[in-house]
Coordinates of C-alpha atoms and ligand atoms in Angstrom, one line a residue:
M1 CA -25.8 1.3 10.5
R2 CA -24.2 1.4 7.1
I3 CA -20.7 2.9 7.3
L4 CA -18.6 4.1 4.4
L5 CA -14.8 4.2 4.7
Y6 CA -13.3 6.4 2.0
N7 CA -9.8 7.2 1.0
P8 CA -9.3 10.0 -1.5
D9 CA -6.9 10.0 -4.4
N10 CA -4.3 12.7 -4.8
G11 CA -5.8 13.7 -8.2
V12 CA -2.5 13.1 -10.0
T13 CA -1.3 9.6 -9.8
R14 CA -3.2 6.4 -9.0
N15 CA -2.2 4.1 -6.2
F16 CA -1.3 0.6 -7.1
M17 CA -2.4 -0.8 -3.8
P18 CA -5.4 -0.4 -1.5
H19 CA -5.0 1.2 1.9
L20 CA -4.7 -1.2 4.9
W21 CA -6.5 1.1 7.3
M22 CA -9.8 0.5 5.6
F23 CA -9.7 -3.3 5.8
L24 CA -8.4 -3.1 9.3
L25 CA -11.2 -0.8 10.6
E26 CA -13.7 -2.9 8.7
A27 CA -12.4 -6.0 10.5
L28 CA -12.6 -4.1 13.9
T29 CA -16.1 -2.8 13.3
P30 CA -18.5 -4.2 16.0
S31 CA -20.9 -6.7 14.5
G32 CA -24.3 -5.6 13.3
H33 CA -23.0 -2.9 11.0
E34 CA -22.4 -3.0 7.3
V35 CA -19.1 -1.5 6.1
L36 CA -18.6 -0.3 2.5
L37 CA -15.2 0.7 1.1
I38 CA -14.3 3.2 -1.6
D39 CA -10.7 4.0 -2.6
G40 CA -10.6 7.1 -4.7
N41 CA -7.6 5.7 -6.6
A42 CA -9.7 2.8 -7.9
Q43 CA -13.1 4.5 -8.0
P44 CA -12.5 8.2 -8.7
M45 CA -15.4 10.4 -7.5
D46 CA -16.0 14.0 -7.1
E47 CA -17.9 15.7 -4.2
A48 CA -21.3 15.5 -5.8
A49 CA -20.9 11.8 -6.7
L50 CA -19.8 11.0 -3.2
A51 CA -22.7 12.9 -1.6
R52 CA -25.1 11.2 -4.0
Y53 CA -23.7 7.8 -3.1
V54 CA -24.0 8.4 0.6
R55 CA -27.6 9.4 0.2
E56 CA -28.6 6.6 -2.1
Q57 CA -26.8 3.9 0.0
K58 CA -28.3 5.4 3.2
I59 CA -24.9 5.7 4.9
G60 CA -25.1 6.7 8.5
L61 CA -21.4 7.4 9.1
V62 CA -18.5 8.2 6.8
G63 CA -14.9 7.6 7.9
I64 CA -12.2 9.4 5.8
G65 CA -8.5 8.7 6.1
A66 CA -5.8 10.7 4.3
M67 CA -2.1 11.5 4.1
T68 CA -1.1 15.1 4.0
R69 CA -1.0 15.3 0.2
M70 CA -4.6 14.2 -0.1
I71 CA -6.0 16.2 2.7
A72 CA -7.3 19.1 0.6
K73 CA -9.4 16.7 -1.4
A74 CA -10.4 14.8 1.8
Y75 CA -11.7 18.0 3.3
R76 CA -13.7 18.9 0.2
M77 CA -15.2 15.4 0.2
A78 CA -15.9 15.6 3.9
D79 CA -17.7 19.0 3.4
A80 CA -19.9 17.4 0.7
V81 CA -20.8 14.5 2.9
R82 CA -21.6 16.7 5.9
A83 CA -23.7 19.0 3.7
A84 CA -25.7 15.8 2.8
G85 CA -26.4 15.4 6.5
V86 CA -24.1 12.5 7.3
P87 CA -21.5 12.8 10.0
V88 CA -17.8 12.5 9.1
V89 CA -15.0 11.1 11.2
M90 CA -11.5 11.7 10.0
G91 CA -8.3 9.8 10.9
G92 CA -4.7 9.1 9.7
P93 CA -1.4 10.9 9.9
H94 CA -2.4 14.4 8.8
V95 CA -5.4 15.0 11.1
T96 CA -3.5 13.4 13.9
E97 CA -0.9 16.2 13.6
M98 CA -3.5 18.9 12.7
P99 CA -6.7 18.1 14.5
D100 CA -7.7 21.7 15.0
E101 CA -7.6 22.3 11.2
A102 CA -10.1 19.4 10.6
L103 CA -12.3 20.6 13.4
G104 CA -12.3 24.2 12.3
R105 CA -10.6 25.3 15.6
D106 CA -7.9 27.2 13.8
G107 CA -10.1 29.9 12.3
G108 CA -10.9 27.9 9.2
A109 CA -14.0 25.9 8.2
R110 CA -14.9 22.7 10.1
H111 CA -14.6 19.6 7.9
A112 CA -15.1 16.7 10.4
D113 CA -17.6 16.0 13.2
A114 CA -14.9 13.9 14.9
V115 CA -11.2 13.2 14.6
A116 CA -9.5 9.9 15.6
L117 CA -5.9 10.6 16.7
G118 CA -3.1 8.2 16.1
E119 CA -3.7 4.5 15.9
A120 CA -7.5 4.0 15.9
D121 CA -7.6 0.2 16.4
E122 CA -9.0 0.5 19.9
T123 CA -11.0 3.8 19.5
W124 CA -12.8 2.8 16.3
P125 CA -15.4 0.5 18.0
R126 CA -16.2 3.4 20.4
I127 CA -16.5 5.9 17.6
V128 CA -19.1 3.6 15.9
E129 CA -21.1 3.2 19.1
D130 CA -21.1 6.9 19.7
A131 CA -22.2 7.5 16.1
V132 CA -25.1 5.1 16.5
R133 CA -26.2 7.0 19.6
G134 CA -25.7 10.3 17.7
K135 CA -23.2 11.4 20.3
L136 CA -19.9 11.7 18.5
K137 CA -17.2 13.5 20.5
D138 CA -14.8 15.9 18.7
V139 CA -11.6 14.0 19.5
Y140 CA -10.9 10.3 20.1
A141 CA -7.4 9.7 21.5
P142 CA -5.9 6.3 22.1
V143 CA -5.4 6.6 25.8
D144 CA -6.0 4.4 28.8
D145 CA -8.2 5.2 31.8
F146 CA -5.5 7.3 33.3
G147 CA -5.1 9.4 30.1
Q148 CA -1.8 7.8 29.2
E149 CA -1.2 7.1 25.5
R150 CA -1.9 3.4 24.7
K151 CA -0.6 1.7 21.6
P152 CA -2.3 -1.4 20.2
T153 CA -0.1 -4.5 20.9
L154 CA -1.0 -6.1 17.6
Q155 CA -1.4 -9.3 19.6
P156 CA -4.0 -10.5 19.0
Y157 CA -4.4 -9.0 15.5
P158 CA -7.8 -9.0 13.8
T159 CA -8.3 -11.5 10.9
I160 CA -8.9 -9.6 7.7
P161 CA -11.1 -11.9 5.7
W162 CA -9.1 -11.7 2.5
N163 CA -10.8 -14.8 1.2
T164 CA -14.2 -13.2 1.0
I165 CA -13.7 -9.4 0.7
N166 CA -14.8 -8.0 -2.6
L167 CA -11.5 -6.9 -4.2
D168 CA -12.8 -6.1 -7.7
Q169 CA -11.9 -2.4 -7.5
F170 CA -8.3 -3.3 -6.8
N171 CA -7.5 -5.4 -9.8
I172 CA -4.4 -4.0 -11.5
V173 CA -4.9 -5.9 -14.8
P174 CA -6.7 -3.5 -17.2
K175 CA -10.3 -4.7 -18.1
P176 CA -9.6 -5.6 -21.8
A177 CA -6.5 -7.5 -20.9
Y178 CA -8.4 -9.2 -18.0
R179 CA -10.9 -11.0 -20.4
W180 CA -8.1 -12.0 -22.8
L181 CA -5.8 -13.4 -20.1
K182 CA -8.7 -15.2 -18.4
K183 CA -9.5 -16.9 -21.7
L184 CA -5.9 -17.9 -22.2
G185 CA -6.0 -19.4 -18.7
A186 CA -2.7 -17.7 -18.0
G187 CA -3.4 -17.2 -14.3
W188 CA -3.1 -13.5 -14.8
G189 CA -6.8 -12.5 -15.0
T190 CA -6.4 -10.7 -11.7
F191 CA -3.3 -9.2 -10.1
R192 CA -3.6 -7.5 -6.8
I193 CA -1.0 -6.0 -4.4
I194 CA -2.2 -6.4 -0.9
P195 CA -0.9 -4.5 2.1
V196 CA 0.0 -6.6 5.1
E197 CA 1.7 -5.3 8.3
S198 CA 3.8 -7.6 10.4
G199 CA 4.7 -4.8 12.9
R200 CA 4.6 -1.1 13.7
G201 CA 7.0 1.5 14.8
C202 CA 10.4 2.7 13.9
P203 CA 12.9 4.1 16.5
Y204 CA 15.2 5.8 14.0
G205 CA 13.6 9.2 14.0
C206 CA 14.7 10.6 10.6
E207 CA 14.0 14.3 10.7
F208 CA 11.5 14.4 7.7
C209 CA 9.5 11.3 8.7
T210 CA 6.1 11.2 10.4
V211 CA 6.5 7.6 11.6
T212 CA 8.5 7.8 14.8
G213 CA 6.2 10.6 16.1
F214 CA 3.0 8.8 15.0
F215 CA 3.6 5.1 15.8
G216 CA 6.1 5.9 18.5
D217 CA 9.5 4.3 18.9
S218 CA 8.0 1.3 20.7
I219 CA 8.1 -1.4 18.1
R220 CA 5.3 -3.9 18.2
F221 CA 4.9 -7.2 16.2
R222 CA 2.1 -9.5 15.3
T223 CA 2.8 -13.1 16.0
N224 CA 4.5 -15.1 13.3
E225 CA 1.4 -17.4 13.2
S226 CA -1.0 -14.5 12.5
V227 CA 1.2 -13.2 9.6
V228 CA 1.7 -16.7 8.2
N229 CA -2.1 -17.4 8.3
E230 CA -2.8 -14.1 6.5
L231 CA -0.4 -15.1 3.7
L232 CA -1.9 -18.5 3.4
L233 CA -5.4 -16.9 3.1
L234 CA -4.1 -14.7 0.3
K235 CA -2.4 -17.5 -1.4
E236 CA -5.6 -19.6 -1.3
R237 CA -7.6 -16.8 -2.8
A238 CA -5.2 -16.3 -5.7
K239 CA -5.3 -20.0 -6.4
K240 CA -9.1 -20.1 -6.3
E241 CA -9.6 -17.2 -8.7
R242 CA -6.6 -18.3 -10.8
G243 CA -5.0 -14.9 -10.4
Q244 CA -2.0 -13.4 -8.9
I245 CA -1.5 -11.8 -5.5
A246 CA 1.6 -10.0 -4.3
V247 CA 2.1 -8.6 -0.8
F248 CA 3.5 -5.3 0.3
F249 CA 4.7 -5.6 3.8
I250 CA 4.0 -2.0 4.8
D251 CA 6.1 -2.1 8.0
D252 CA 8.4 0.9 8.0
N253 CA 11.4 -1.2 8.6
F254 CA 10.5 -4.8 8.0
A255 CA 13.8 -6.0 9.5
I256 CA 14.0 -3.6 12.4
N257 CA 14.5 -6.6 14.7
V258 CA 16.6 -8.9 12.6
K259 CA 16.2 -11.9 14.9
R260 CA 12.5 -11.6 14.8
T261 CA 12.4 -11.0 11.0
K262 CA 14.5 -14.1 10.4
S263 CA 12.2 -16.2 12.6
L264 CA 9.1 -14.9 10.7
L265 CA 10.7 -15.7 7.3
R266 CA 11.6 -19.2 8.5
D267 CA 8.0 -19.8 9.6
I268 CA 6.8 -18.5 6.2
I269 CA 9.1 -21.0 4.4
A270 CA 8.1 -23.8 6.8
A271 CA 4.4 -23.2 6.2
N272 CA 4.9 -23.0 2.4
A273 CA 3.2 -19.6 2.7
Q274 CA 5.5 -17.8 0.2
V275 CA 3.9 -15.3 -2.1
H276 CA 5.9 -12.7 -4.0
W277 CA 6.4 -9.7 -1.7
V278 CA 7.9 -6.3 -1.4
A279 CA 9.1 -4.8 1.9
Q280 CA 10.8 -1.7 3.2
I281 CA 14.2 -2.3 4.8
S282 CA 16.9 0.2 5.6
A283 CA 20.3 -0.5 3.9
N284 CA 22.2 -1.0 7.2
L285 CA 20.1 -4.0 8.1
L286 CA 20.8 -5.7 4.8
R287 CA 24.4 -6.3 5.7
D288 CA 23.3 -9.7 7.1
E289 CA 23.8 -12.4 4.5
E290 CA 21.5 -14.9 6.3
L291 CA 18.7 -12.4 6.3
V292 CA 19.1 -11.8 2.6
D293 CA 19.1 -15.6 2.0
L294 CA 15.9 -15.9 4.0
I295 CA 14.3 -12.9 2.2
A296 CA 14.8 -14.6 -1.2
A297 CA 13.7 -18.0 0.0
A298 CA 10.5 -16.6 1.6
G299 CA 9.3 -14.9 -1.6
G300 CA 10.9 -11.4 -1.3
K301 CA 11.3 -9.9 -4.8
W302 CA 11.7 -6.1 -4.3
I303 CA 13.1 -4.3 -1.3
F304 CA 12.3 -0.6 -0.9
I305 CA 15.4 1.2 0.5
G306 CA 15.2 4.8 1.6
M307 CA 18.7 5.8 0.5
E308 CA 17.7 9.5 0.4
S309 CA 21.2 10.8 -0.6
I310 CA 24.6 9.7 -1.6
D311 CA 26.0 12.5 0.5
P312 CA 26.9 11.6 4.1
T313 CA 26.6 15.3 5.1
N314 CA 23.0 15.4 3.9
L315 CA 22.2 12.2 5.7
A316 CA 23.7 13.4 9.0
G317 CA 21.7 16.7 8.5
V318 CA 18.4 14.8 8.5
N319 CA 19.4 12.4 11.3
K320 CA 19.8 9.5 8.9
G321 CA 23.6 9.1 9.4
F322 CA 23.0 5.3 9.8
N323 CA 22.7 5.2 6.0
K324 CA 26.3 4.6 4.7
P325 CA 26.4 5.5 0.9
G326 CA 29.7 3.6 0.7
E327 CA 27.9 0.3 1.3
Y328 CA 24.9 0.9 -1.0
A329 CA 26.6 -1.0 -3.9
A330 CA 27.5 -4.0 -1.8
V331 CA 24.0 -4.2 -0.4
L332 CA 22.4 -4.1 -3.8
E333 CA 24.8 -6.7 -5.2
R334 CA 24.0 -9.0 -2.3
L335 CA 20.3 -8.7 -3.1
A336 CA 20.8 -9.1 -6.9
Q337 CA 22.8 -12.3 -6.4
R338 CA 19.6 -13.8 -5.0
N339 CA 17.4 -12.2 -7.7
V340 CA 16.0 -9.7 -5.3
Y341 CA 16.0 -6.1 -6.6
A342 CA 15.7 -2.7 -5.0
I343 CA 13.4 0.3 -5.2
T344 CA 16.0 3.0 -4.3
S345 CA 14.4 6.2 -3.1
F346 CA 16.3 9.5 -3.2
I347 CA 15.4 12.9 -1.8
F348 CA 16.7 16.1 -3.6
G349 CA 16.7 19.6 -2.2
M350 CA 18.5 18.6 1.0
D351 CA 20.6 21.3 2.7
N352 CA 23.9 20.2 1.3
D353 CA 22.6 19.5 -2.3
T354 CA 23.9 21.7 -5.1
T355 CA 23.0 21.7 -8.8
G356 CA 24.1 18.5 -10.5
V357 CA 22.9 16.3 -7.6
A358 CA 20.8 14.3 -10.0
E359 CA 23.8 13.5 -12.3
R360 CA 26.0 12.7 -9.4
T361 CA 23.4 10.3 -8.0
L362 CA 22.8 8.7 -11.4
Q363 CA 26.5 8.2 -11.8
Q364 CA 26.4 6.0 -8.7
I365 CA 23.1 4.3 -9.8
R366 CA 24.7 3.3 -13.1
T367 CA 27.3 1.2 -11.3
W368 CA 24.6 -0.8 -9.4
P369 CA 22.4 -3.7 -10.4
P370 CA 19.3 -2.5 -12.2
G371 CA 16.4 -1.4 -9.9
L372 CA 13.7 1.2 -9.6
P373 CA 15.1 4.5 -8.7
I374 CA 12.6 7.1 -7.4
F375 CA 13.2 10.8 -6.7
G376 CA 11.4 13.2 -4.5
L377 CA 11.9 16.5 -2.8
L378 CA 12.5 17.2 0.8
T379 CA 9.0 17.9 2.2
P380 CA 8.3 19.4 5.6
L381 CA 5.3 17.3 6.7
P382 CA 3.4 18.7 9.7
G383 CA 4.5 17.3 13.1
T384 CA 8.0 16.4 11.9
P385 CA 11.2 17.8 13.4
L386 CA 12.0 19.0 9.9
Y387 CA 8.9 21.1 9.8
T388 CA 9.7 22.7 13.1
R389 CA 13.4 23.4 12.1
L390 CA 12.4 25.0 8.8
H391 CA 9.6 27.0 10.4
D392 CA 11.8 28.3 13.1
A393 CA 14.5 29.3 10.6
G394 CA 11.9 31.2 8.5
R395 CA 12.5 29.0 5.5
L396 CA 9.0 27.7 4.8
T397 CA 7.8 29.3 1.6
R398 CA 4.4 27.5 1.7
P399 CA 3.8 26.8 5.4
K400 CA 0.4 25.2 4.6
H401 CA 1.5 23.5 1.4
W402 CA -1.2 20.8 1.8
Q403 CA -3.9 23.3 1.2
E404 CA -2.9 23.3 -2.4
F405 CA -1.2 20.0 -3.4
I406 CA 1.3 20.6 -6.2
P407 CA 3.2 17.4 -7.0
F408 CA 7.0 17.5 -6.8
S409 CA 7.0 21.1 -5.6
M410 CA 9.1 22.4 -2.7
A411 CA 7.6 24.2 0.3
H412 CA 10.8 25.6 1.6
T413 CA 14.0 27.1 0.2
P414 CA 17.0 24.7 0.1
L415 CA 20.3 26.2 1.3
K416 CA 22.6 25.7 -1.6
M417 CA 20.3 26.0 -4.6
T418 CA 17.1 27.6 -5.6
I419 CA 13.6 26.0 -5.6
P420 CA 13.5 25.9 -9.5
E421 CA 16.9 24.3 -9.5
A422 CA 15.8 21.6 -7.1
H423 CA 12.7 20.9 -9.2
A424 CA 14.9 20.6 -12.3
E425 CA 17.1 18.1 -10.6
V426 CA 14.1 15.9 -9.8
L427 CA 12.9 16.1 -13.4
D428 CA 16.4 15.2 -14.6
G429 CA 16.5 12.2 -12.3
W430 CA 13.2 10.8 -13.6
N431 CA 13.8 11.8 -17.2
R432 CA 17.1 10.0 -17.4
S433 CA 16.1 7.0 -15.3
Y434 CA 12.9 6.3 -17.3
S435 CA 13.7 7.2 -20.8
P436 CA 13.2 4.4 -23.4
E437 CA 17.1 4.1 -23.6
A438 CA 17.4 3.8 -19.8
I439 CA 14.6 1.2 -19.6
A440 CA 16.2 -0.8 -22.5
H441 CA 19.5 -0.7 -20.6
A442 CA 18.0 -1.9 -17.4
V443 CA 16.3 -4.8 -19.2
E444 CA 19.5 -5.7 -21.1
S445 CA 21.6 -5.6 -17.9
L446 CA 19.6 -8.7 -16.9
D447 CA 20.6 -10.6 -20.0
D448 CA 22.1 -13.4 -18.0
K449 CA 18.8 -14.0 -16.2
P450 CA 15.7 -15.9 -17.3
L451 CA 13.2 -14.0 -19.4
G452 CA 10.8 -13.6 -16.5
Y453 CA 13.2 -11.3 -14.7
R454 CA 13.5 -9.0 -17.7
I455 CA 9.8 -8.9 -18.2
N456 CA 9.4 -8.1 -14.5
I457 CA 11.8 -5.2 -14.6
L458 CA 10.3 -3.9 -17.8
I459 CA 6.7 -3.8 -16.4
A460 CA 7.9 -2.4 -13.1
R461 CA 9.9 0.4 -14.9
L462 CA 6.9 1.2 -17.1
C463 CA 4.7 1.5 -14.0
F464 CA 7.1 3.4 -11.9
R465 CA 7.6 5.9 -14.7
G466 CA 4.0 6.9 -14.0
I467 CA 4.9 8.2 -10.5
Y468 CA 6.4 11.3 -12.1
F469 CA 4.9 11.2 -15.6
P470 CA 1.3 10.2 -14.8
Q471 CA 0.0 7.6 -17.2
M472 CA -3.7 8.0 -16.8
G473 CA -5.9 6.3 -19.3
P474 CA -5.2 3.9 -22.3
W475 CA -3.8 6.6 -24.6
A476 CA -1.1 7.5 -22.2
W477 CA -0.2 3.9 -21.9
L478 CA -0.2 3.3 -25.6
K479 CA 2.2 6.2 -26.0
V480 CA 4.6 4.7 -23.4
I481 CA 4.3 1.3 -25.1
A482 CA 5.1 2.9 -28.5
Q483 CA 8.1 4.7 -27.1
N484 CA 9.4 1.4 -25.6
R485 CA 8.4 -0.8 -28.5
R486 CA 11.9 -2.0 -29.3
T487 CA 12.5 -3.4 -25.9
I488 CA 9.0 -4.9 -25.7
F489 CA 9.4 -6.4 -29.2
N490 CA 12.7 -8.0 -28.2
L491 CA 11.2 -9.6 -25.2
V492 CA 8.2 -10.9 -27.1
K493 CA 10.5 -12.3 -29.8
E494 CA 12.6 -13.9 -27.2
G495 CA 9.5 -15.5 -25.6
F496 CA 8.6 -17.1 -28.9
T497 CA 12.1 -18.2 -29.9
G498 CA 13.0 -19.5 -26.4
R499 CA 16.2 -17.5 -26.4
G500 CA 15.6 -16.6 -22.8
D501 CA 16.0 -20.2 -21.7
V502 CA 19.2 -20.6 -23.5
L503 CA 20.6 -17.5 -21.9
A504 CA 19.5 -18.6 -18.5
R505 CA 21.7 -21.6 -18.9
T506 CA 24.7 -19.6 -20.2
P507 CA 27.1 -19.2 -17.3
A508 CA 28.4 -15.8 -16.2
R509 CA 27.6 -13.7 -19.3
S510 CA 29.1 -10.3 -18.8
S511 CA 26.1 -8.2 -18.1
A512 CA 25.2 -5.0 -20.0
R513 CA 25.9 -3.0 -16.9
D514 CA 29.5 -3.9 -17.0
S515 CA 29.8 -2.2 -20.3
A516 CA 27.7 0.7 -19.0
S517 CA 26.3 3.1 -21.4
S518 CA 24.9 6.5 -20.7
A519 CA 21.5 5.2 -19.7
D520 CA 20.2 5.2 -16.1
Ligands
LIG601 C1 2.1 1.8 2.5 C2 2.5 3.2 2.4 C3 2.5 3.9 1.2 C4 1.9 3.3 -0.1 C5 0.5 3.8 -0.4 C6 -0.5 3.7 0.6 C7 -1.2 2.4 0.6 N1 -1.9 2.1 -0.5 O1 -1.1 1.7 1.5 C8 2.9 3.9 -1.1 C9 4.2 3.1 -1.1 C10 2.4 4.0 -2.5 C11 3.1 5.2 -0.4 C12 3.4 6.3 -1.1 C13 3.6 7.6 -0.4 N2 3.7 7.8 0.9 CO1 3.3 6.4 2.2 N3 3.3 5.2 3.5 C14 2.9 4.0 3.6 C15 3.2 3.4 5.0 C16 4.5 2.8 5.0 C17 2.2 2.4 5.5 C18 0.7 2.9 5.5 C19 -0.1 1.9 6.3 O2 -0.9 1.1 5.8 N4 0.1 1.9 7.7 C20 -0.5 1.0 8.6 C21 -1.9 1.5 8.9 C22 -2.6 0.5 9.9 O3 -1.7 2.7 9.6 P1 -2.5 4.0 9.1 O4 -2.7 4.1 7.7 O5 -1.8 5.2 9.8 O6 -3.9 3.8 9.8 C23 -4.1 3.8 11.2 C24 -4.4 5.2 11.8 O7 -3.8 6.3 11.1 C25 -5.9 5.3 11.8 N5 -6.5 5.8 10.5 C26 -6.1 6.0 9.3 N6 -7.1 6.4 8.5 C27 -8.2 6.5 9.2 C28 -9.5 6.9 8.9 C29 -10.4 6.9 9.9 C30 -11.8 7.2 9.6 C31 -10.1 6.5 11.2 C32 -11.1 6.5 12.3 C33 -8.8 6.1 11.6 C34 -7.9 6.1 10.5 O8 -6.3 4.0 12.0 C35 -5.4 3.1 11.5 C36 -5.3 1.9 12.4 O9 -4.7 2.4 13.6 C37 3.1 4.7 5.8 C38 3.9 4.7 7.1 C39 3.1 4.0 8.1 N7 3.8 3.1 8.9 O10 1.9 4.2 8.3 C40 3.7 5.7 4.8 C41 3.1 7.2 4.9 C42 1.6 7.1 5.1 N8 3.5 7.7 3.6 C43 3.9 8.9 3.6 C44 4.3 9.6 2.4 C45 4.8 11.0 2.6 C46 4.1 9.0 1.1 C47 4.5 9.7 -0.2 C48 4.1 11.1 -0.3 C49 6.0 9.5 -0.4 C50 6.6 10.2 -1.5 N9 7.4 11.2 -1.1 O11 6.3 10.0 -2.6 C51 3.8 8.8 -1.2 C52 2.4 9.4 -1.7 C53 1.6 8.4 -2.4 C54 0.4 9.0 -3.1 N10 -0.6 8.2 -3.4 O12 0.3 10.2 -3.5 C55 3.9 9.4 5.0 C56 2.6 10.3 5.2 C57 2.9 11.4 6.1 C58 1.8 12.4 6.0 N11 1.8 13.3 7.0 O13 1.0 12.4 5.1 C59 3.9 8.2 5.8 C60 3.3 8.3 7.2 C61 5.4 7.8 6.0 C62 6.3 8.8 6.4 N12 7.6 8.7 6.0 O14 6.0 9.8 7.1 N13 3.0 5.1 0.9
LIG602 S1 14.0 4.6 9.0 FE1 12.3 5.0 7.6 S2 10.5 4.8 8.9 FE2 12.2 4.9 10.3 S3 12.3 7.1 10.9 FE3 13.6 6.8 9.1 S4 12.4 7.3 7.3 FE4 11.0 6.9 9.0

């Protein structure tokens, strides 16, 4: 049977990275079947195009996975596939929380022939077999023979054949630049960010988060060997195609067991399996100097930190009191000393937020080493304790907000400001963090570092700007480049004159952030 695994886009921003679930399920598909992958972020398609593709390719089963914000599109695509006579199975965090919605048992239309609840590693082979026999069940739950929930151990973990998978659709380098860079032999003809998991589960139970409910608070890890082998495979591929590969460790909290993380990082170093990587780690775990040393030595470049708020009352209110805003600066300095920088994520619209929260947050950010601040709104995702609390308090303004995805739009009323005020705060955060002046300031604040670091933060800032201000298509990019031409020109000039190398050797230059301006 030919199986298509499809992940829709959110219709607004593109994703920089493919979704792991597709590759994982492909690797777990029983032999004798052919699996095709389409990520809507890399290959945008509408309903008619997907239905045509499914017919032309003689697909026998379509698997669709989606987060809550893509679910409306996922349902529309599923409807089109089913109308073409091909069965659809849906999985992922949203349908796990809302299976009746997908199956049309809540009074709405049915979108899926079957739903895979929770982690589908062990149920997927069964689903494929049932589909072959034309006997799909409505619901596949990851349970043992006694009906008890069973979580995959991740040991053993399937080998994802990264060395042979066709990754053409996931090259981040734009096509015109691809040919140019390939000719130059710069080793940048391809650049791919690959999702790798080293473990699953997070016990912290933050009120807004789906993870503790979905993956459970039992933490499971792959063996170090299996992770190291995967990195080696990726490294080998990058070398063979003279391109670049970076890894996103998608673990919710990569250092949740610090002892184990250190041992993994030591093994990565020992095997010379370092690639550049990003990981998500909560600030409290980054107090450990040895851990941060190992992160840097093992190839860690960016750490995603869910700071959420600089207000301890807010943090306590969403069960994230383990975040201590007083230590954010020290944590970021500790990372920056090792040339590791942070993606700092903030949520506005929390219960103790008042107008001016963006400016107060930016005041703190300005005192930190440069990074990539991102700002979102508190969102009641289905199945979370937050959803239940706001529902019970009658505060949900759009209880089924996912039926119409509106980016950066609240679905409940905050306590101490209005919804439009919360929206304005997020806009303010993005505007002032990603203005040409702020980007120039971030780049200049690394004046004492080699040129590569400044280029890195410039590119990262230009890309991250697109999360709020979507930069779809070459014109949008040209506009951004024109707006930031001064910073880009300075770096190019420096590249040709070699000024960067001189600066790199200059000891302890006072950085631009010490003489902080109004930017960022
Ligand atoms: C990596 C990641 C991202 C990446 C993008 C996704 C990618 N390219 O990989 C980035 C960093 C960009 C991102 C962004 C966001 N993310 Co995110 N992200 C994750 C993260 C950490 C890992 C995803 C992953 O690969 N997991 C490992 C795989 C193996 O698990 P899985 O995807 O769930 O798949 C398993 C099952 O669900 C099932 N399954 C999944 N799909 C399918 C399909 C079929 C057919 C079947 C049978 C089974 C099946 O089988 C798989 C194997 O067991 C998850 C948290 C988590 N631990 O999952 C959050 C998570 C998915 N993200 C979440 C959110 C909210 C967001 C943002 C909205 C955050 C924000 N406020 O901006 C954005 C939206 C991005 C967008 N495109 O619009 C939520 C989604 C909750 C929900 N109900 O939708 C999660 C669960 C985290 C959370 N805090 O709750 N994210
Ligand atoms: S620490 Fe992160 S992954 Fe864990 S529950 Fe909190 S938000 Fe979710």
